[in-house]
Coordinates of C-alpha atoms in Angstrom, one line a residue:
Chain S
X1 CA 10.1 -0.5 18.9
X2 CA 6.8 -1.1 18.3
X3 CA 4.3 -4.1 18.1
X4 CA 7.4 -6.5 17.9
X5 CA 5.3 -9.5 19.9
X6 CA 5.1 -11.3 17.3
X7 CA 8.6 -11.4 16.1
X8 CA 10.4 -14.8 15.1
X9 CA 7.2 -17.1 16.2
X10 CA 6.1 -19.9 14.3
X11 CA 2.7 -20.0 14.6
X12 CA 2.0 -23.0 13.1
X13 CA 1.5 -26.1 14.2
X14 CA -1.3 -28.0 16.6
X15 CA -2.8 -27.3 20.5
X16 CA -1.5 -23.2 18.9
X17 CA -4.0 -21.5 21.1
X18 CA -5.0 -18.0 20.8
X19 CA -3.2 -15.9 23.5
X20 CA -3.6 -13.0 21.3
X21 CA -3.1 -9.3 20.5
X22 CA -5.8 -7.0 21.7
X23 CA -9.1 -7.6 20.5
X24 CA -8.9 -10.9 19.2
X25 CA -10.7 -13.0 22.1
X26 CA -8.2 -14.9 24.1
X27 CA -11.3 -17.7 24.1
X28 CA -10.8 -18.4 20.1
X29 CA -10.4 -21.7 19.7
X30 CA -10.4 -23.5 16.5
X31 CA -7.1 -21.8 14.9
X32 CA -6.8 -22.0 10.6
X33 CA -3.9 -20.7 8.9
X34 CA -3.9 -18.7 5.8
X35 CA -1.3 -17.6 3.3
X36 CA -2.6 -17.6 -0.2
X37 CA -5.6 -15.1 -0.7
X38 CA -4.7 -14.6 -4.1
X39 CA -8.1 -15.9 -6.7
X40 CA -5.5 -15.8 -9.8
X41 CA -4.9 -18.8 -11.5
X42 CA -1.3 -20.4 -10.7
X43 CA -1.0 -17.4 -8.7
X44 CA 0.8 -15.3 -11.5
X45 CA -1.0 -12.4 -10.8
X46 CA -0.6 -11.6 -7.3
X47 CA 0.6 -9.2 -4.5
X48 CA 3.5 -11.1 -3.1
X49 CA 4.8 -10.4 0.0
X50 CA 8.2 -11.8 1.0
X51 CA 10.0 -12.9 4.3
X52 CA 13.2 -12.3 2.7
X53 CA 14.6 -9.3 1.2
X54 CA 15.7 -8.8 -2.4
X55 CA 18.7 -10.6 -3.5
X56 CA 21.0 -8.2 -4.6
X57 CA 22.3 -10.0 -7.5
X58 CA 19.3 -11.6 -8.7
X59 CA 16.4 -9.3 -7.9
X60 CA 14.1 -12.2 -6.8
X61 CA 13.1 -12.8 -3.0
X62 CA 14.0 -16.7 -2.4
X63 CA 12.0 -16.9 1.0
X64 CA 8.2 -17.7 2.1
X65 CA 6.0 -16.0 1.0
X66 CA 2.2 -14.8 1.5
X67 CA -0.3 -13.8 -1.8
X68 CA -3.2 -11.8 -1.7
X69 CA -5.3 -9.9 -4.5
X70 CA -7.5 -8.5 -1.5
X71 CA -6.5 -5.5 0.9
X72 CA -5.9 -6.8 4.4
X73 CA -6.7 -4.9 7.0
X74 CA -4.9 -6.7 9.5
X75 CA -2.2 -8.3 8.5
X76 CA -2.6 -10.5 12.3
X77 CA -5.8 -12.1 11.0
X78 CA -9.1 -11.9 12.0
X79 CA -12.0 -13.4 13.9
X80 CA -15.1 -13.8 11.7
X81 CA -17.3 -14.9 14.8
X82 CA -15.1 -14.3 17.7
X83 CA -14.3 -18.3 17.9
X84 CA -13.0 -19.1 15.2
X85 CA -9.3 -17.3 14.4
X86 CA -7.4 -17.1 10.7
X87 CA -4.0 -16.1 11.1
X88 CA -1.9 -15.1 8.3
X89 CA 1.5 -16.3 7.8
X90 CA 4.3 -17.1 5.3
X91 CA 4.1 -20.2 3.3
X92 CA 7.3 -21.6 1.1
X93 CA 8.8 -24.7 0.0
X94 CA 8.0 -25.6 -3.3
X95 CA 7.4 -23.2 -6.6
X96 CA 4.2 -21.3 -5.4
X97 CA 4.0 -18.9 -8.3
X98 CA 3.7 -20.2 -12.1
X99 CA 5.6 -18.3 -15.0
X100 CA 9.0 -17.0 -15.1
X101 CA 8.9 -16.0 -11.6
X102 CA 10.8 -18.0 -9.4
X103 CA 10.3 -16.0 -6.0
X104 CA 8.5 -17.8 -3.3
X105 CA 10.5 -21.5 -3.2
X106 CA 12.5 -20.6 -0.8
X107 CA 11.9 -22.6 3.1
X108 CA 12.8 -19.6 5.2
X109 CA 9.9 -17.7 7.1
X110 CA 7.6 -20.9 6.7
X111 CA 4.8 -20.9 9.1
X112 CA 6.1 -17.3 10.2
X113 CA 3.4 -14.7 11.1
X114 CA 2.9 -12.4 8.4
X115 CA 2.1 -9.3 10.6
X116 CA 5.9 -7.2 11.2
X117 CA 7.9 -9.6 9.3
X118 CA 8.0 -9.3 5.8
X119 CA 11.2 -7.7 4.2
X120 CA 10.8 -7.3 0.3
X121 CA 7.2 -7.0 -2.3
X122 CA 5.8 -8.0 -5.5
X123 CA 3.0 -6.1 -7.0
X124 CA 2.2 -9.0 -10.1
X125 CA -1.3 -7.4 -10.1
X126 CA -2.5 -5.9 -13.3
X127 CA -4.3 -2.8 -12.9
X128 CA -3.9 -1.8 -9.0
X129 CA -1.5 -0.5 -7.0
X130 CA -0.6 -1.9 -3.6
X131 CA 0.5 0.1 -0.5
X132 CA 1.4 -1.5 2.6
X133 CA 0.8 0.3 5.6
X134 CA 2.8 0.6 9.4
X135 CA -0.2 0.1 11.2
X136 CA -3.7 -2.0 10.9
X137 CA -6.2 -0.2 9.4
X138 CA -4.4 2.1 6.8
X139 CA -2.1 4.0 9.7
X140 CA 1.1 5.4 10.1
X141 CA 3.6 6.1 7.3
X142 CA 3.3 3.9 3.5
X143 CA 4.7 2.7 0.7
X144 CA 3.1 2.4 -2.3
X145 CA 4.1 -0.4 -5.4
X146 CA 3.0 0.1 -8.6
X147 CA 1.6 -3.0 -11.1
X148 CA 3.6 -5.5 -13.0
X149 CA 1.4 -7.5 -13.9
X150 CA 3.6 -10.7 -14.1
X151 CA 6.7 -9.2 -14.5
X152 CA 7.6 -7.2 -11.8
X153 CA 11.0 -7.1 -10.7
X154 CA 13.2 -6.3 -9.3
X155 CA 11.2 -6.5 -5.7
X156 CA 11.1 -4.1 -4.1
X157 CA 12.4 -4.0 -0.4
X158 CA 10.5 -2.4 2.0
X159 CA 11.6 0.5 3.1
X160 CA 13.3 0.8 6.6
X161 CA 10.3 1.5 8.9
X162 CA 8.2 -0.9 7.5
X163 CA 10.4 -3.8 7.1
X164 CA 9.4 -5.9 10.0
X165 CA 6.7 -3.6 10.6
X166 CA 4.6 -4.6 7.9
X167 CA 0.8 -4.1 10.0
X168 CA -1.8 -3.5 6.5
X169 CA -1.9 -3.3 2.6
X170 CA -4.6 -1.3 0.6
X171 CA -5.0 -2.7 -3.3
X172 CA -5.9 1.4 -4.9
Chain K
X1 CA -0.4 19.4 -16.5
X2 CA 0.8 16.2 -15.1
X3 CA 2.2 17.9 -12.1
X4 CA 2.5 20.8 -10.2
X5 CA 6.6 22.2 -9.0
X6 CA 8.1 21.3 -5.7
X7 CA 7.5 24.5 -4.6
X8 CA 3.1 24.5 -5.3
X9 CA 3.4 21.3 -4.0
X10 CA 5.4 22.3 -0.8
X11 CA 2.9 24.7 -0.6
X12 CA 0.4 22.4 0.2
X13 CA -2.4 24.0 -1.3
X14 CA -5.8 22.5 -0.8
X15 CA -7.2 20.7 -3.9
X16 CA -9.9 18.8 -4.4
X17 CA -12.0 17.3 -2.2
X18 CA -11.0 14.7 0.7
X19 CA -13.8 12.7 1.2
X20 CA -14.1 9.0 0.1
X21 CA -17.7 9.2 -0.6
X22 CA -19.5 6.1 -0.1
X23 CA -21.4 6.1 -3.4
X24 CA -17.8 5.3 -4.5
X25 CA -16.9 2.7 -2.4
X26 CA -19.6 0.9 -3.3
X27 CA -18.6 -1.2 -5.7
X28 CA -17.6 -5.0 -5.3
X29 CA -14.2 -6.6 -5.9
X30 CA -15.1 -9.3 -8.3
X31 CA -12.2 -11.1 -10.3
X32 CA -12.1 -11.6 -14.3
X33 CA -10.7 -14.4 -15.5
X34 CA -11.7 -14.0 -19.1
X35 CA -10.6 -11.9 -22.0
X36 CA -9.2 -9.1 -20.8
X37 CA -12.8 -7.3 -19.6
X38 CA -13.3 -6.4 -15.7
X39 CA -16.3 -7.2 -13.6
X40 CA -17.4 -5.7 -10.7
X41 CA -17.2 -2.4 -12.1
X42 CA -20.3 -1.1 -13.0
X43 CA -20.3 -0.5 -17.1
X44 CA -19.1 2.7 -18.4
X45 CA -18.0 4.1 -15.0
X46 CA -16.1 6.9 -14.8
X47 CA -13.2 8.7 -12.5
X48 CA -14.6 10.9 -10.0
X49 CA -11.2 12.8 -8.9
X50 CA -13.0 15.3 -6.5
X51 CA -13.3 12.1 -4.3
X52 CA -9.0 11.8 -4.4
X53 CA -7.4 12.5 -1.4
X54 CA -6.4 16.0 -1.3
X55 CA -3.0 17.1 -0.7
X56 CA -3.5 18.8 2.3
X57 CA -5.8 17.4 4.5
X58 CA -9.5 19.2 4.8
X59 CA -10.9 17.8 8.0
X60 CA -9.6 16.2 11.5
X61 CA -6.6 16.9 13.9
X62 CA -4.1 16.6 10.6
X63 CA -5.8 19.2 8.7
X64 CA -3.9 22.1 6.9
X65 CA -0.6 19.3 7.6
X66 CA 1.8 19.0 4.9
X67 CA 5.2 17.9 5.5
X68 CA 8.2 19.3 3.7
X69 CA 9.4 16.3 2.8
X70 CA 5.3 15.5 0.2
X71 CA 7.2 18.3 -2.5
X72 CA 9.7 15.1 -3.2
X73 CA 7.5 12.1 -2.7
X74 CA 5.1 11.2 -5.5
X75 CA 1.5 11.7 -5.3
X76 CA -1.3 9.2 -5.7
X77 CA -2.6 11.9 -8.7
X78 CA 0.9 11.1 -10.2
X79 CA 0.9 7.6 -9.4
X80 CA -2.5 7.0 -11.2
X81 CA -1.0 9.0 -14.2
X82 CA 1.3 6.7 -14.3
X83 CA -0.7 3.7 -14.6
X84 CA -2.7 5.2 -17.4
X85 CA 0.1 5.4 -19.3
X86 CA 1.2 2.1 -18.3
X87 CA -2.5 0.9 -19.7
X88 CA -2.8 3.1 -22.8
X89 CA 0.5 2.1 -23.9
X90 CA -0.2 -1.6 -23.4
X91 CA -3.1 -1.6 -25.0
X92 CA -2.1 0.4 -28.1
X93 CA 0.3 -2.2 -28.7
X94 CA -2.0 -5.4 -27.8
X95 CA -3.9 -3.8 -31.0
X96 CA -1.1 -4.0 -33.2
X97 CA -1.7 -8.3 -32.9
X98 CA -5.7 -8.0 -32.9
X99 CA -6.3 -7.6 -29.4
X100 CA -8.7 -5.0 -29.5
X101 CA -10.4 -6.2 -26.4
X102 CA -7.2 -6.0 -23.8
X103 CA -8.7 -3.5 -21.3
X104 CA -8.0 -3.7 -18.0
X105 CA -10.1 -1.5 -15.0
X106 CA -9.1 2.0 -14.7
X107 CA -7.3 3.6 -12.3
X108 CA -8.2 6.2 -9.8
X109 CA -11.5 4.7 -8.8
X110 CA -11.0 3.3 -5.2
X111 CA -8.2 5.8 -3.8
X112 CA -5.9 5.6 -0.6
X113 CA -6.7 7.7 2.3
X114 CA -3.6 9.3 2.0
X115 CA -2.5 12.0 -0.9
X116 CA 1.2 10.4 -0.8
X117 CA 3.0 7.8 1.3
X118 CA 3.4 10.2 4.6
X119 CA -0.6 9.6 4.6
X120 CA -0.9 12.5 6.6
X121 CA -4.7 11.9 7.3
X122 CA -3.8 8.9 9.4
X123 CA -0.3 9.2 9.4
X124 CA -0.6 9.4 13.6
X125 CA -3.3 7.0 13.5
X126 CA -6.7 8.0 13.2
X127 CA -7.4 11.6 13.5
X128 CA -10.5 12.6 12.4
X129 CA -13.4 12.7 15.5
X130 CA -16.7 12.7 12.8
X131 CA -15.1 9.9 11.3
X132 CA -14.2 7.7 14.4
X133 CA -17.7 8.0 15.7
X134 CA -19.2 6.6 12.4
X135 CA -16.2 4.1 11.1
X136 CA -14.3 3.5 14.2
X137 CA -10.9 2.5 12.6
X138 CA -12.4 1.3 9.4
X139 CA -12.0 3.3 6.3
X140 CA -15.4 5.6 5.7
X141 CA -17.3 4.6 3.0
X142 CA -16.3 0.7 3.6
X143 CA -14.5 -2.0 1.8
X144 CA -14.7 -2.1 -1.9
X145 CA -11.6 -2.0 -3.5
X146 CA -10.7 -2.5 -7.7
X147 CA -11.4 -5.5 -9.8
X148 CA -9.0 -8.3 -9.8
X149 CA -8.2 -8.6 -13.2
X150 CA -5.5 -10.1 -15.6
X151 CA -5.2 -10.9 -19.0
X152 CA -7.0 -13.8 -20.7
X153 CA -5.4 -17.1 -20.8
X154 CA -4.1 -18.5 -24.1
X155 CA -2.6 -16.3 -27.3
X156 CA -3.5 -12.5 -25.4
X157 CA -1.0 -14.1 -22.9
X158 CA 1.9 -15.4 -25.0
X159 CA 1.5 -11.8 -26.7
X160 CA 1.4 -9.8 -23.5
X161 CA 4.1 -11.3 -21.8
X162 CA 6.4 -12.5 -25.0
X163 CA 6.4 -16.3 -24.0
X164 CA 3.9 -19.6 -24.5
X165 CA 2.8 -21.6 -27.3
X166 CA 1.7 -19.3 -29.7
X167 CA 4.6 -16.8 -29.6
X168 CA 6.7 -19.0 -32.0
X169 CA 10.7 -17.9 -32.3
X170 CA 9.4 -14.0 -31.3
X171 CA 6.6 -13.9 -33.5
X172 CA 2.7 -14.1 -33.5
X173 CA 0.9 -15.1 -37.0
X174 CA 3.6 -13.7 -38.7
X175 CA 4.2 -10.3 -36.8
X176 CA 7.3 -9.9 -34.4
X177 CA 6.2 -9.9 -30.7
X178 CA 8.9 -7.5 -28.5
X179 CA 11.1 -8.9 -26.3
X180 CA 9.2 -9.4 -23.2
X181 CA 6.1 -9.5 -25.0
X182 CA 3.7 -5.8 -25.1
X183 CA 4.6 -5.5 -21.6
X184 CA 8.6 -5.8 -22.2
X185 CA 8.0 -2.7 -24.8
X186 CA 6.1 -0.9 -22.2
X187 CA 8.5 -0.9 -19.4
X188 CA 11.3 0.1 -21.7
X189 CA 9.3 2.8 -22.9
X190 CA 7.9 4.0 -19.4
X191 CA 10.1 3.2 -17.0
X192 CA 9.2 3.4 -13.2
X193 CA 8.8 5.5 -10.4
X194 CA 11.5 5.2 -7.7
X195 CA 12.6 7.2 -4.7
X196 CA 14.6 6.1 -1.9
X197 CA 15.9 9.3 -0.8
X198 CA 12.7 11.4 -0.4
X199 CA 11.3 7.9 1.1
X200 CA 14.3 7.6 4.0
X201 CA 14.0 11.3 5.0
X202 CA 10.1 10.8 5.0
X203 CA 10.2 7.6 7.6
X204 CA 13.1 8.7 9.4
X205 CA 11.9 11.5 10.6
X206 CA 9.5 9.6 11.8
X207 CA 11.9 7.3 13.6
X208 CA 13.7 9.8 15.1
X209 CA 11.2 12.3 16.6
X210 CA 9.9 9.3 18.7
X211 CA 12.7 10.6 21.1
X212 CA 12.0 13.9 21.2
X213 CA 11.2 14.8 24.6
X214 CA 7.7 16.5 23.5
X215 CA 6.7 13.8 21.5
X216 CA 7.1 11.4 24.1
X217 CA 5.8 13.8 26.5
X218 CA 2.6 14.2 24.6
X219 CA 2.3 10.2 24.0
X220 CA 2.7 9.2 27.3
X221 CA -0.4 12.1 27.9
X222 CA -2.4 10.5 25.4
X223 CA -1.9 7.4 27.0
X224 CA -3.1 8.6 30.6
X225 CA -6.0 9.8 28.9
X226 CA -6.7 6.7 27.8
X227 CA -6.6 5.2 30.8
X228 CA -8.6 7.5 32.1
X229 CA -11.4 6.0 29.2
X230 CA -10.7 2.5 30.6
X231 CA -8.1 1.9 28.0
X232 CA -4.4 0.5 28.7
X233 CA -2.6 1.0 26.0
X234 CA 0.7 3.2 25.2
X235 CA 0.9 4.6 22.0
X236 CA -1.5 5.3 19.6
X237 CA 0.5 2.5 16.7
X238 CA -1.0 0.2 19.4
X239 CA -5.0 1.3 19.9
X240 CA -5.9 -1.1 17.3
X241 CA -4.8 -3.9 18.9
X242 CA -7.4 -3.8 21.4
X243 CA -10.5 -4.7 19.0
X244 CA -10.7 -7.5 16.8
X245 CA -13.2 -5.9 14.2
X246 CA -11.0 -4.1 11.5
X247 CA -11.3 -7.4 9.6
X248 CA -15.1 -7.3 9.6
X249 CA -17.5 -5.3 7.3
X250 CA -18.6 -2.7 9.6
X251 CA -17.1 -1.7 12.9
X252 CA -18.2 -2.8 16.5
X253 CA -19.7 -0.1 19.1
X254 CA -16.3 -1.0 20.7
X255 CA -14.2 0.0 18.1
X256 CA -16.0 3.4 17.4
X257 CA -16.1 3.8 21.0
X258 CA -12.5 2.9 21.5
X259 CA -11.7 5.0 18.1
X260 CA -13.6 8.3 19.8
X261 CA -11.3 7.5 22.7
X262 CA -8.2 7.5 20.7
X263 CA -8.8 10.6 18.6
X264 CA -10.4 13.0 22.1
X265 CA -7.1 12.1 23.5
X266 CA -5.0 13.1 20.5
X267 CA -6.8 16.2 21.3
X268 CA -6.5 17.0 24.4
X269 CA -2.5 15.6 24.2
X270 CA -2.1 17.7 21.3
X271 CA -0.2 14.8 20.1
X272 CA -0.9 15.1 16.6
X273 CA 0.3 18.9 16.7
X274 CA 3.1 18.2 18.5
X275 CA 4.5 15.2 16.9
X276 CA 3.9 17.0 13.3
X277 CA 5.8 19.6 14.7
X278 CA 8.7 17.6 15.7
X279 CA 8.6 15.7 12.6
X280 CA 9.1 19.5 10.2
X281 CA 12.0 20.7 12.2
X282 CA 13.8 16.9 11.5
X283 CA 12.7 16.9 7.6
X284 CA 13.6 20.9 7.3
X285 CA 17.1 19.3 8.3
X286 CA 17.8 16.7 6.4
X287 CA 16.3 18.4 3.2
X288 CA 18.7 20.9 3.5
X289 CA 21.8 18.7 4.5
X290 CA 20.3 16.5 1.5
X291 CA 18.9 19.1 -0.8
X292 CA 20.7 18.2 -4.1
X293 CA 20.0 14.6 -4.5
X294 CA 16.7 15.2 -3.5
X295 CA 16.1 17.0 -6.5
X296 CA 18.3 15.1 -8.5
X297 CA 15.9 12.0 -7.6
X298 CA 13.0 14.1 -8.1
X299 CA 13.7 14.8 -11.2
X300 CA 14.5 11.6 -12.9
X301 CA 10.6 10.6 -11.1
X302 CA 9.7 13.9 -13.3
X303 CA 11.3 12.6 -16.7
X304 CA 9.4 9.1 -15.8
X305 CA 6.3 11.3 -15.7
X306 CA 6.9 13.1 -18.6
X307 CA 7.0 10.4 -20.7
X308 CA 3.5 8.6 -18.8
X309 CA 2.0 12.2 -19.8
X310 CA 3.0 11.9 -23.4
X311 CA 1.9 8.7 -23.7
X312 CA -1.4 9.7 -22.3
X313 CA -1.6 12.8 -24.6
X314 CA -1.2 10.3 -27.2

């Protein structure tokens, strides 16, 4: 398989140091989190991305998730000067998403890496579609999610070759 | 016509044309939070389709590529027809309760690389030599992407969705509000795009031509080369890895260098013709051992698509 060194770690929590994939110098040292790039209000109209899959009764994705109305090139993180390092991960606990949706309460995949492990989507954006991507930078095979704006469900589980290998998503 | 058959699309007939221009690209995500009008458009814009990926790639080690497997998937011209029925209908029914103003950004102006999800152009990574040596592993044209936007806070809400204060026992001043709001009627009405079938065979072909013995062949060649560049890395999935500039606006001299790297050695491996090769003779396969759903599936996305073109005929 590929690009599985990230699977299963928690990235979170203090002294993390930046022993890194490729590029992203090994010298980084002051480390921020990140797992809400979404600008909507209450976050109601997002891109969600799960760390669960779908339930199959319910539809909804009861797990961590991260939200974004931005496409991510990277789904690792990036360095904006080289020292400095955001990371993106999977945030859950409490009721991240107001309305009717109640994805995103659920505790598993908290503080999880975002890059190769998400399961299941939620394209809440109006007016875009979202495709997430194998590979950083747009690469390798898709899968494209068309708008709900709000309401969209069920999610949608990613499909077999890019569940755990979630790398990039383009808003189009 | 909404669409072309499986067979003109199996064809893979060049259309359009595949550059993302940058004039396009151009614009700047902004986010609305008012009244249902976008920013960060520029006013009256309009579609330019020529700059939609083509369905058979024009330039770079994938071009003339079309996998069998593109006649079932749905296109990003389809997709995008779609939406404008998804945004028509909406708003024809937002003007039944006085929303005349509901209008969110259209669709089409800030397309994918790829024509469908296979993205052949970079489907094997990066493949493109003109395009490495000017955007490394960036997207050409750079980063702008559609208006956030979302519809405005208060009654246009309640009435969109079909809950909040002033939606009062299913009605709004007086007028019945659908179940689910304007957006319950719509997704009745349109229904959704959905394959799974025409999605498995597309990634497991993938999947399973990673053993084949030329693919790995020509992999572990184009790794060699790399080295030979000063590069250690194994498979092309993995080149990015090495820079830490596809977050950034532009790219680094070391990512287009690295990014020239990557795409001479798909050359020279032949990787790219090789592994598309291997990936045909899998999907010629399974689309014959699966042929029937496959159309079956394809057909209820066609119904879906008929009734998105109606609705935009409308």
């Amino acid at each position: 398989m590929f690009a599985r060194w990230a699977r299963g770690i928690a990235v979170t929590g203090a002294g993390f140091l930046a022993v890194m994939q490729g590029g992203v110098p090994a010298q980084a040292v002051s480390t921020s989190y990140e797992s809400d790039v979404c600008s909507s209000s209450g976050n109601q109209y997002c891109f969600e991305i799960y760390y669960n899959s779908a339930g199959a009764t319910t539809g909804y994705s009861y797990s961590s998730c991260f939200l974004a109305n931005q496409s991510i090139s990277d789904h690792y993180g990036y360095s904006p000067n080289g020292v400095v390092l955001v990371r993106y991960i999977f945030r859950g606990g409490t009721d991240r998403i107001t309305g009717s949706n109640p994805g995103c309460t659920g505790g598993e995949g908290d503080g999880i890496a975002l890059k190769n492990e998400a399961a299941s989507v939620v394209n809440n954006e109006c007016s875009v579609n979202n495709i997430v991507y194998y590979n950083s930078g747009y690469q390798g095979t898709s899968q494209t999610i068309t708008p709900g704006c709000g309401s969209d469900w069920p999610a949608t589980n990613l499909k077999a070759e890019l569940k755990n290998e979630n790398a990039s998503h383009k808003r189009v | 016509m909404l669409r072309t058959s499986v067979s003109d699309r199996a064809r893979g007939v060049a259309a359009g044309v595949v550059l993302i221009t940058a004039a396009l690209l151009a614009g700047c995500s902004a986010e609305q939070s008012g009244q249902g009008a976008a920013q960060g458009a520029s006013a009256g814009s309009k579609v330019d389709e020529r700059a939609w990926p083509a369905r058979t790639p024009v330039s770079g080690l994938t071009k003339g590529m079309v996998l069998p497997i593109e006649g079932y998937l749905i296109s990003y011209p389809e997709t995008v027809a779609w939406q404008r029925a998804q945004q028509s209908l909406w708003k024809r029914c937002m003007q039944r309760y006085g929303f005349n103003s509901f209008n969110p950004p259209e669709p089409g102006m800030f397309p994918p690389p790829g024509y469908d999800d296979a993205n052949m152009a970079r489907r094997y990574g990066i493949s493109d030599a003109k395009e490495a040596a000017r955007y490394g592993y960036h997207l050409p044209g750079g980063r702008g992407e559609p208006p956030v936007w979302e519809p405005g806070q208060g009654a246009e809400r309640a009435v969109f969705s079909g809950s909040g204060g002033q939606v009062e026992s299913g009605s709004y001043k007086g007028a019945e509000v659908p179940e689910g709001g304007c957006q319950g009627e719509v997704k009745k009405k349109l229904g959704r795009i959905s394959y799974t079938l025409a999605s498995k065979v597309e990634f497991a072909s993938l999947e399973e031509s990673r053993n084949v013995p030329a693919v790995r062949s020509a992999v572990s060649d184009w790794s060699a080369c790399m080295k030979s560049h000063g590069y250690r890395v194994e498979h092309p999935y993995k080149a990015p890895n090495l820079i830490s500039t596809l977050g950034s606006e532009t790219p680094s001299s070391a990512e287009t260098a690295l990014a020239v790297a990557d795409v001479g050695c798909k050359k020279s491996s032949r990787l790219v013709e090789v592994w598309f090769g291997a990936e045909k003779k899998i999907q010629d396969r399974r689309i014959e051992e699966n042929q029937l759903a496959l159309d079956e599936e394809r057909k209820k996305n066609d119904a879906v698509l008929k009734t998105a073109s109606r609705s935009n005929d409308y």
